[in-house]
mmCIF file of C-alpha atoms in Angstrom:
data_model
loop_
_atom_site.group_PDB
_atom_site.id
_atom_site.type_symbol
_atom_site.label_atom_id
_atom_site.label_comp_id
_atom_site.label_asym_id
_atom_site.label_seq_id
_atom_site.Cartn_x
_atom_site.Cartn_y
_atom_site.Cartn_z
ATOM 1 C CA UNK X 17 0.000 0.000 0.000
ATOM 2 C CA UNK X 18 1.142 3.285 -1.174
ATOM 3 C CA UNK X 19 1.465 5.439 1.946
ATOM 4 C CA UNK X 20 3.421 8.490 0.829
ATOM 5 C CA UNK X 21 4.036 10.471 -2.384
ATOM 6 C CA UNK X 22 6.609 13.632 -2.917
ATOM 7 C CA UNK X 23 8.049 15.621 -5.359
ATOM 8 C CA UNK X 24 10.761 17.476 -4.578
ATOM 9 C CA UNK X 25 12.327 20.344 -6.969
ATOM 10 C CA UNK X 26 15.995 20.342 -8.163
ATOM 11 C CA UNK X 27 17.073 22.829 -5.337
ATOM 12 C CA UNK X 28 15.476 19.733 -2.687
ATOM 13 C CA UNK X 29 12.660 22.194 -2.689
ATOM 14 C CA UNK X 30 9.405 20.287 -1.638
ATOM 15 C CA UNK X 31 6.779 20.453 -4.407
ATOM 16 C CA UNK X 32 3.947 17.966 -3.431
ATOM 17 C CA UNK X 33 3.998 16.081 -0.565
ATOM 18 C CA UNK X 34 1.028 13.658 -0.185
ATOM 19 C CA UNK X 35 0.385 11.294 2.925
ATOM 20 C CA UNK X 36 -2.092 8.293 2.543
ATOM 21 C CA UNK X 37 -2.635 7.444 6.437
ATOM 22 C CA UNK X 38 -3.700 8.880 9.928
ATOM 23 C CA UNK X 39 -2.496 12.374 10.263
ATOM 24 C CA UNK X 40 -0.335 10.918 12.902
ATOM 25 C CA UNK X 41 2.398 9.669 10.352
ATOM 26 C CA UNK X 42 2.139 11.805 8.576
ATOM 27 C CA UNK X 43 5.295 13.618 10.183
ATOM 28 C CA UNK X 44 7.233 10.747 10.358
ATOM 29 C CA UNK X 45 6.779 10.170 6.424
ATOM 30 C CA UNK X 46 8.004 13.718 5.739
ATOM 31 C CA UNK X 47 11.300 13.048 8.119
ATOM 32 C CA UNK X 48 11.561 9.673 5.503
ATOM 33 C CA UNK X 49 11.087 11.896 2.624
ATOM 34 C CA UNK X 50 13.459 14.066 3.898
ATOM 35 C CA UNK X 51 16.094 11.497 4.736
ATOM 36 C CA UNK X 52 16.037 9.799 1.068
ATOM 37 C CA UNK X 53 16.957 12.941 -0.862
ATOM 38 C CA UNK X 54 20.342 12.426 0.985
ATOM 39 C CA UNK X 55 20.319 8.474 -0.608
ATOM 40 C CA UNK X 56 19.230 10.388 -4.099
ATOM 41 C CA UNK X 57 22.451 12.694 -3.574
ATOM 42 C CA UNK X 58 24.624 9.721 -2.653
ATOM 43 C CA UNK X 59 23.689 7.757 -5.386
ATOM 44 C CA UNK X 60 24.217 10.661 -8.126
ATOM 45 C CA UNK X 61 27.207 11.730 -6.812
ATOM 46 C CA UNK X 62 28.927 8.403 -6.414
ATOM 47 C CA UNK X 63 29.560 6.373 -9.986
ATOM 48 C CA UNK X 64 31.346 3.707 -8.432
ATOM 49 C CA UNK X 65 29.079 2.589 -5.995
ATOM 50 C CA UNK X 66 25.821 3.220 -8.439
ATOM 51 C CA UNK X 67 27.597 0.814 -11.490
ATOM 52 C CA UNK X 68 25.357 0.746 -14.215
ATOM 53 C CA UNK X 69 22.875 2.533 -13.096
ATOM 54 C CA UNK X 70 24.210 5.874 -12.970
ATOM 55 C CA UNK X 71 22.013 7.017 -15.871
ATOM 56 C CA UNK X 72 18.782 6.001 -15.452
ATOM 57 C CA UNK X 73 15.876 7.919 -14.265
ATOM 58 C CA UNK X 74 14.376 5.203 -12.135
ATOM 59 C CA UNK X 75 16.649 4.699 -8.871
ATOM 60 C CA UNK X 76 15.026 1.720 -7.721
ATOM 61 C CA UNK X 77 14.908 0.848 -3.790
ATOM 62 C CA UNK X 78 16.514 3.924 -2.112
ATOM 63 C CA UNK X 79 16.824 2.143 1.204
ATOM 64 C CA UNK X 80 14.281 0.191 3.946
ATOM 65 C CA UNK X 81 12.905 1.347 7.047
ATOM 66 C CA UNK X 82 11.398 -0.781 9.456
ATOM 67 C CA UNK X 83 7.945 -0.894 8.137
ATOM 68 C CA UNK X 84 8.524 1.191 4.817
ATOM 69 C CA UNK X 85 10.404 0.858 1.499
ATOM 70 C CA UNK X 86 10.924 3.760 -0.158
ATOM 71 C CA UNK X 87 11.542 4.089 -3.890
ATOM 72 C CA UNK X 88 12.806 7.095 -6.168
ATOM 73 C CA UNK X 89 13.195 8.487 -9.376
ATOM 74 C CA UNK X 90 15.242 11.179 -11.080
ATOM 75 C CA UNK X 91 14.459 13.299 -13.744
ATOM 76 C CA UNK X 92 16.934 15.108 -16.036
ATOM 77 C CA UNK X 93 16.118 18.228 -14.664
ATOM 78 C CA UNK X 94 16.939 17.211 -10.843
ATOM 79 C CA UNK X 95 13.391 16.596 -10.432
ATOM 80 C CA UNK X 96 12.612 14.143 -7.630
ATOM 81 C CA UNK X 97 9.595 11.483 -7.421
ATOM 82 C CA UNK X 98 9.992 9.869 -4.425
ATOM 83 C CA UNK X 99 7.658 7.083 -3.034
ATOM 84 C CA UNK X 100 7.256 5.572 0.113
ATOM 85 C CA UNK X 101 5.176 2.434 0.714
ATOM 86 C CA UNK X 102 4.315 -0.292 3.112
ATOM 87 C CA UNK X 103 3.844 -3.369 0.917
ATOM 88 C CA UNK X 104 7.158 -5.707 2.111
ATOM 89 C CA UNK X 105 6.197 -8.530 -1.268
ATOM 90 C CA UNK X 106 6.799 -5.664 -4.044
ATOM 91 C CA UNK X 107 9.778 -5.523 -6.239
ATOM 92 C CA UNK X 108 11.856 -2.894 -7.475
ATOM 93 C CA UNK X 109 10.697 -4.509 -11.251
ATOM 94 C CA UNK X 110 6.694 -4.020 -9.961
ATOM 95 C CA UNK X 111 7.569 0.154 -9.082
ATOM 96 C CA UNK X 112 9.043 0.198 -12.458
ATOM 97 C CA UNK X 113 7.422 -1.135 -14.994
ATOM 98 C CA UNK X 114 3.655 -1.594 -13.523
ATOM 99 C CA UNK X 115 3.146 2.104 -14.408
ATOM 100 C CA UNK X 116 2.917 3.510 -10.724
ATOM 101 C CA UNK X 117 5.909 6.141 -10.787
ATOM 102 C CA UNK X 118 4.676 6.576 -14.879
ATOM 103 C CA UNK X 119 1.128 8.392 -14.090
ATOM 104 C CA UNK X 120 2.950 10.321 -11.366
ATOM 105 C CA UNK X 121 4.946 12.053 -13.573
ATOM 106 C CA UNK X 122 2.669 12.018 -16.243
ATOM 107 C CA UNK X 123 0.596 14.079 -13.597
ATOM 108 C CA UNK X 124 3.014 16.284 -12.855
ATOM 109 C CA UNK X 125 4.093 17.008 -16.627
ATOM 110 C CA UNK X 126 0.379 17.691 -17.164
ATOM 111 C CA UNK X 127 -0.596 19.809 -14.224
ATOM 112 C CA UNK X 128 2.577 22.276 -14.964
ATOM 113 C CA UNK X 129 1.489 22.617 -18.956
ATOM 114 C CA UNK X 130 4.406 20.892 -20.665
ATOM 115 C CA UNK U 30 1.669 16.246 -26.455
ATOM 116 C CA UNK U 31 -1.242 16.703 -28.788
ATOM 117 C CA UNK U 32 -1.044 20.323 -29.126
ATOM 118 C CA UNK U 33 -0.397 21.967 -32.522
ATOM 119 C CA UNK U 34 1.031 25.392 -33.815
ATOM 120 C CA UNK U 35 1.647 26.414 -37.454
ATOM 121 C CA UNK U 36 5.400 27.689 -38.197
ATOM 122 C CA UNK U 37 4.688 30.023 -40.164
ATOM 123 C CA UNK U 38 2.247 31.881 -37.152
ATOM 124 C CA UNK U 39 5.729 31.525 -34.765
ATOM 125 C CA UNK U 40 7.336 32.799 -37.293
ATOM 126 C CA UNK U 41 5.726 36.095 -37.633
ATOM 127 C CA UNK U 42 5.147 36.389 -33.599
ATOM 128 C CA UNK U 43 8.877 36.456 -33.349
ATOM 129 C CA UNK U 44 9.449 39.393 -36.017
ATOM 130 C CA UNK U 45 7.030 41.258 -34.196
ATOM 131 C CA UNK U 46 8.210 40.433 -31.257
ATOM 132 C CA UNK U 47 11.088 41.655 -31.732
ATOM 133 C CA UNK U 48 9.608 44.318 -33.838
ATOM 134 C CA UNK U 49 7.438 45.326 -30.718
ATOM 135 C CA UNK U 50 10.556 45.475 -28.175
ATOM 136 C CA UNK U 51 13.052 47.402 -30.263
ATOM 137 C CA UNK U 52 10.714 49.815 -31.787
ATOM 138 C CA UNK U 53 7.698 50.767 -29.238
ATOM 139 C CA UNK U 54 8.410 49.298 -25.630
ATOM 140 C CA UNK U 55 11.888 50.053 -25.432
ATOM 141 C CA UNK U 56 12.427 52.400 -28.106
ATOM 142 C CA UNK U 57 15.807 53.735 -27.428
ATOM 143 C CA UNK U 58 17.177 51.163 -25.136
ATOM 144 C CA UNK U 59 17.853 48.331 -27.496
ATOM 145 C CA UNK U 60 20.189 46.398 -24.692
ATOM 146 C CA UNK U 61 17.336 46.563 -22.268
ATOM 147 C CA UNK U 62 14.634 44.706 -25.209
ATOM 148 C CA UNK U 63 17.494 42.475 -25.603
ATOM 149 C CA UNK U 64 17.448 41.732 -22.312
ATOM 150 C CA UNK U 65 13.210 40.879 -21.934
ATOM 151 C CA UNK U 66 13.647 39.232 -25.187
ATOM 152 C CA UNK U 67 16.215 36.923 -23.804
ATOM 153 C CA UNK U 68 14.509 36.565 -20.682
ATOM 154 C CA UNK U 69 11.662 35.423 -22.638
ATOM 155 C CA UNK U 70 13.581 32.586 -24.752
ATOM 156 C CA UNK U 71 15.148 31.643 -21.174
ATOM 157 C CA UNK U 72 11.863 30.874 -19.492
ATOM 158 C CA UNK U 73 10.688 28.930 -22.665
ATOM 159 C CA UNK U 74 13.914 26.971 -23.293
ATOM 160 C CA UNK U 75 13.667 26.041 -19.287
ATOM 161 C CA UNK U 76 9.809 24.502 -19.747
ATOM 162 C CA UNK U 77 10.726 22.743 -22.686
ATOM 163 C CA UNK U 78 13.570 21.185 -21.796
ATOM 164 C CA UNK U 79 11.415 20.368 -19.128
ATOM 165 C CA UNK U 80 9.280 18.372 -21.629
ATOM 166 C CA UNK U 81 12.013 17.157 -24.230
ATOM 167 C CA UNK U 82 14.164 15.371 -21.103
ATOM 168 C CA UNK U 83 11.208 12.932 -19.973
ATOM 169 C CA UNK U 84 11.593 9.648 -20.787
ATOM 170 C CA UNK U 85 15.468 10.232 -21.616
ATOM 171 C CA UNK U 86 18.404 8.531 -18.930
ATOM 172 C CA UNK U 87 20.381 11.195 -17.363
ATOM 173 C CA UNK U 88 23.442 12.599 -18.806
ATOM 174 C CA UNK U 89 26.607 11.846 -17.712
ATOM 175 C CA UNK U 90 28.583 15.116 -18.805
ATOM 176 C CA UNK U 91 28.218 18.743 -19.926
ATOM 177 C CA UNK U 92 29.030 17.116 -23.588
ATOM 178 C CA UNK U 93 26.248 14.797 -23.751
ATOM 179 C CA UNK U 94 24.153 17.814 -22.302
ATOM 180 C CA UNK U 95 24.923 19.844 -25.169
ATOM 181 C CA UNK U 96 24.705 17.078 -27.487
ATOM 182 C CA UNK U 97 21.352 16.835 -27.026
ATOM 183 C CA UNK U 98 20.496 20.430 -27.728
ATOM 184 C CA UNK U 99 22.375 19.751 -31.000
ATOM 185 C CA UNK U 100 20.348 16.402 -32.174
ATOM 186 C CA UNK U 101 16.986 16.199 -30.202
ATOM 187 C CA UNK U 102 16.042 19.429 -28.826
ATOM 188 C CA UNK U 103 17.201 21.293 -32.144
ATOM 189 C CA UNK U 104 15.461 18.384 -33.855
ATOM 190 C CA UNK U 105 12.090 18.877 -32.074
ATOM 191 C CA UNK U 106 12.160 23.119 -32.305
ATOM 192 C CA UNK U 107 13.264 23.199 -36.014
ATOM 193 C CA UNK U 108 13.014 19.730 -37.854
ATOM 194 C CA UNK U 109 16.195 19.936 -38.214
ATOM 195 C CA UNK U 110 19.890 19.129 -36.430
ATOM 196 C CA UNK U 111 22.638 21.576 -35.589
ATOM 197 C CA UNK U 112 25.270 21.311 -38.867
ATOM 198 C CA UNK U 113 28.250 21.492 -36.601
ATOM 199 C CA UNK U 114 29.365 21.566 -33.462
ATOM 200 C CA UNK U 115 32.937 22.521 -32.272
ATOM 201 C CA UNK U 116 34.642 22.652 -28.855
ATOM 202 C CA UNK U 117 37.791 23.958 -27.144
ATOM 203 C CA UNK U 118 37.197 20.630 -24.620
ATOM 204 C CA UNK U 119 37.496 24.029 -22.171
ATOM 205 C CA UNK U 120 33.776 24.378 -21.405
ATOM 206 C CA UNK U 121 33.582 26.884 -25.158
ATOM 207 C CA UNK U 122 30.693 25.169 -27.962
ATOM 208 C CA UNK U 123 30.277 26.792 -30.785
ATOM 209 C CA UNK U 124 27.099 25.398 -32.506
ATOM 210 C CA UNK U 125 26.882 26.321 -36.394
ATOM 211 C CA UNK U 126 23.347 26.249 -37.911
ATOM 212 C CA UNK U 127 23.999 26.083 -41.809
ATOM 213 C CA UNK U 128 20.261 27.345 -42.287
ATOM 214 C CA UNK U 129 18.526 28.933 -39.361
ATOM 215 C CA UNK U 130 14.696 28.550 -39.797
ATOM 216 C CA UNK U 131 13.934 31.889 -38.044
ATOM 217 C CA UNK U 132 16.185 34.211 -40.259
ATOM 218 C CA UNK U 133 15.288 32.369 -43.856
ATOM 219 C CA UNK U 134 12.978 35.083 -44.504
ATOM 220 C CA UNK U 135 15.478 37.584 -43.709
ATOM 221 C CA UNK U 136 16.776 39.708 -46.962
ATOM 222 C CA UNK U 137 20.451 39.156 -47.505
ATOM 223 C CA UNK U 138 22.348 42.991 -47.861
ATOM 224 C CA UNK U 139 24.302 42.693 -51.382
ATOM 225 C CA UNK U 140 25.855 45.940 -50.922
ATOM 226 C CA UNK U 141 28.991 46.702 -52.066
ATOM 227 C CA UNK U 142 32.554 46.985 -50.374
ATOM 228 C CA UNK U 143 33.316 50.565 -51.230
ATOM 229 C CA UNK U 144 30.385 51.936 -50.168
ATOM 230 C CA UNK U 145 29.596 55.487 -48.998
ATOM 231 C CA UNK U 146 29.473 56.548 -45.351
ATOM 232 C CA UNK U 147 25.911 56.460 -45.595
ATOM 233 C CA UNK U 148 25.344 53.166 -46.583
ATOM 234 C CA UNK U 149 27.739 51.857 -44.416
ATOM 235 C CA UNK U 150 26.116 52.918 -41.412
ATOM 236 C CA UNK U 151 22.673 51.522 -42.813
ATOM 237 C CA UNK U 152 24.071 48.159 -43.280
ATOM 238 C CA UNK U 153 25.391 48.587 -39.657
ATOM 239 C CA UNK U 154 22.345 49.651 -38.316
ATOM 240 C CA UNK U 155 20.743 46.238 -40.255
ATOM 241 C CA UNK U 156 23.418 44.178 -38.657
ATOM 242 C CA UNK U 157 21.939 45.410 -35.534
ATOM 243 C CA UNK U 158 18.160 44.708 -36.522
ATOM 244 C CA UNK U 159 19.385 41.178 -37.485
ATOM 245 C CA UNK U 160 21.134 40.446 -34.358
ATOM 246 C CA UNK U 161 18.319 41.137 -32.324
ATOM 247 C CA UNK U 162 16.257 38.781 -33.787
ATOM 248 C CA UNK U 163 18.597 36.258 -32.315
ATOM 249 C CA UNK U 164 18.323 37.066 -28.585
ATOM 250 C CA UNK U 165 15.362 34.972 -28.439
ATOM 251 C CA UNK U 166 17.073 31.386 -29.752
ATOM 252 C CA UNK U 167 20.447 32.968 -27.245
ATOM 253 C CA UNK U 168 17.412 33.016 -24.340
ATOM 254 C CA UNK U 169 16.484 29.581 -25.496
ATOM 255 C CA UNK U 170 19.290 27.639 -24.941
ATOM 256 C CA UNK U 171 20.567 29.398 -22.341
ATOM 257 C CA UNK U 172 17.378 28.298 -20.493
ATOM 258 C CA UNK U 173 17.332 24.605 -21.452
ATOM 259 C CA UNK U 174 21.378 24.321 -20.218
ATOM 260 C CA UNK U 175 20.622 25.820 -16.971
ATOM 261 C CA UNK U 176 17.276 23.710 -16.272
ATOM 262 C CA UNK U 177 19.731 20.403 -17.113
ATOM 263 C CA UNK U 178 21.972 22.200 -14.409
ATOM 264 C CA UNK U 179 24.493 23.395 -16.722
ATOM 265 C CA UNK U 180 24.790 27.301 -15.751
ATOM 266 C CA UNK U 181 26.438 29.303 -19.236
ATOM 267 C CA UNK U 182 26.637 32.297 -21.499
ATOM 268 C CA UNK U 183 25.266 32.531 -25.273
ATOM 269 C CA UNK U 184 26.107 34.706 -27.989
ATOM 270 C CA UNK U 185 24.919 34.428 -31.895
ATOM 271 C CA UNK U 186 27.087 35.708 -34.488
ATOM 272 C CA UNK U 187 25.155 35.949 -37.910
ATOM 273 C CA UNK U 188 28.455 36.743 -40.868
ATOM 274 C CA UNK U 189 26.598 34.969 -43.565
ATOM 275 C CA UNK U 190 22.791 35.116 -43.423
ATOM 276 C CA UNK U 191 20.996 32.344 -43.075
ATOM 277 C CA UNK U 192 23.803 30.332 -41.558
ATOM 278 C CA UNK U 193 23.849 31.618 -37.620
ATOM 279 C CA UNK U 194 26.390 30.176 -34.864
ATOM 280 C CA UNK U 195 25.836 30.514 -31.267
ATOM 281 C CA UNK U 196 28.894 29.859 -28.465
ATOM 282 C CA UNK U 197 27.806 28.646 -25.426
ATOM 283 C CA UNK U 198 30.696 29.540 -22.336
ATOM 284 C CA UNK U 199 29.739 27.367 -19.513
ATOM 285 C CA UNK U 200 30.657 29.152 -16.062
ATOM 286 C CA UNK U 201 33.169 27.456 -14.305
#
């Protein structure tokens, strides 16, 4: 279950953030939010430890909480999806391809008129 | 996207944008039109590189950066690539546009060498009518590099209409 949605601008500027729970949480998931733009950083910033990866958009499994997995996604522009949910059985290949980050952005491309 | 717009209508906006600027807003401040009308191409360069980056991977390097302002993003603008691209591999790309779509309707001065005085300053002040039309392009890519985080400087230099080249100086 998706519990947490954010887009963050290219100066780590928040966006959009969107929590799907309690309002009780709903700190918590910013503080997670907050904490993954520092994996996004690493991850850019360090080729060797990225590999093959280095160019692509979708950045996969950013790192797991104790109840949360959060995933991310970079656009060219330093644009930042990220996503935070509770479901422990998905798969990096099920965020990917089984268009959940797709509409996202397809959202934001359509609500700023590109 | 879906949404269409005829050339030839963008086209005649930009003369008369330019038009506008030079001759009625800012009528005897031509650096200060060139200025809005560069600030103009810089927010539309940064929303459409906005749109032309989607689906793309990341680039790993200024060059691939700029590369793809010469193939795709010229590609998608003007139907057509950038003709040549040149670099001092010290951050200075000069991009050469054998036949710039905006300036093909521009009228080509066949004036002689030896002119007078008089007609020399004409065909300067006509230089300076022409170069102003190519603030806006300047603005352009200026805005797309600095949206793909690539801060820089560009300058156009039109010596034979309708070929144009503009040098892009990336800030250290």
């Amino acid at each position: 279950m998706i519990v947490c949605v954010a887009v963050v601008g290219h100066q780590n500027n928040p966006l959009y953030i969107q929590s799907f729970t309690d309002a009780d949480d709903a700190l918590k998931l910013h503080h997670i939010v907050h904490c993954s733009l520092d994996v996004v950083d690493e991850r850019v910033n360090n080729p060797k430890k990225s590999g093959p990866t280095l160019n692509e958009t979708f950045l996969g499994l950013l790192y797991p909480t104790e109840n949360y997995k959060v995933y991310g996604y970079l656009t060219n522009t330093k644009v930042k999806f990220i996503l935070v949910t509770t479901d422990l059985d998905v798969r990096d290949a099920d965020v990917r391809n089984v268009s959940i980050i797709v509409p996202c952005i397809e959202l934001y491309y359509k609500s700023m008129n590109l | 996207m879906g949404r269409e717009v005829s050339e030839s209508c963008i086209d005649s906006l930009l003369t008369e944008v330019v038009s506008t600027y030079c001759n009625r807003f800012y009528a005897n401040k031509p650096e200060l039109a060139a200025r809005r009308i560069e600030a103009i191409g810089y927010q539309v360069g940064h929303q459409l590189s906005e749109r032309y980056t989607m689906e793309r991977p990341r680039f790993s390097d200024h060059l691939e950066a700029i590369k793809f302002i010469c193939k795709d993003f010229w590609f998608e603008l003007f139907k057509k690539q950038i003709d040549n691209l040149k670099t001092n591999h010290r951050g200075t790309f000069v991009l050469q546009d054998n036949r710039f779509c905006w300036l093909t309707r521009m009228s080509i001065d066949q004036s002689p060498e030896n002119g007078t005085s008089e007609e020399l300053s004409i065909m300067a002040d006509n230089k300076a009518m022409q170069s102003m039309h190519l603030y806006f392009p300047c603005g352009i890519i200026r805005g797309a590099l600095s949206n793909l985080g690539i801060p820089c400087a560009v300058s156009a230099d039109i010596s034979n209409l309708p070929a144009c080249s503009f040098v892009i100086r990336i800030k250290a």
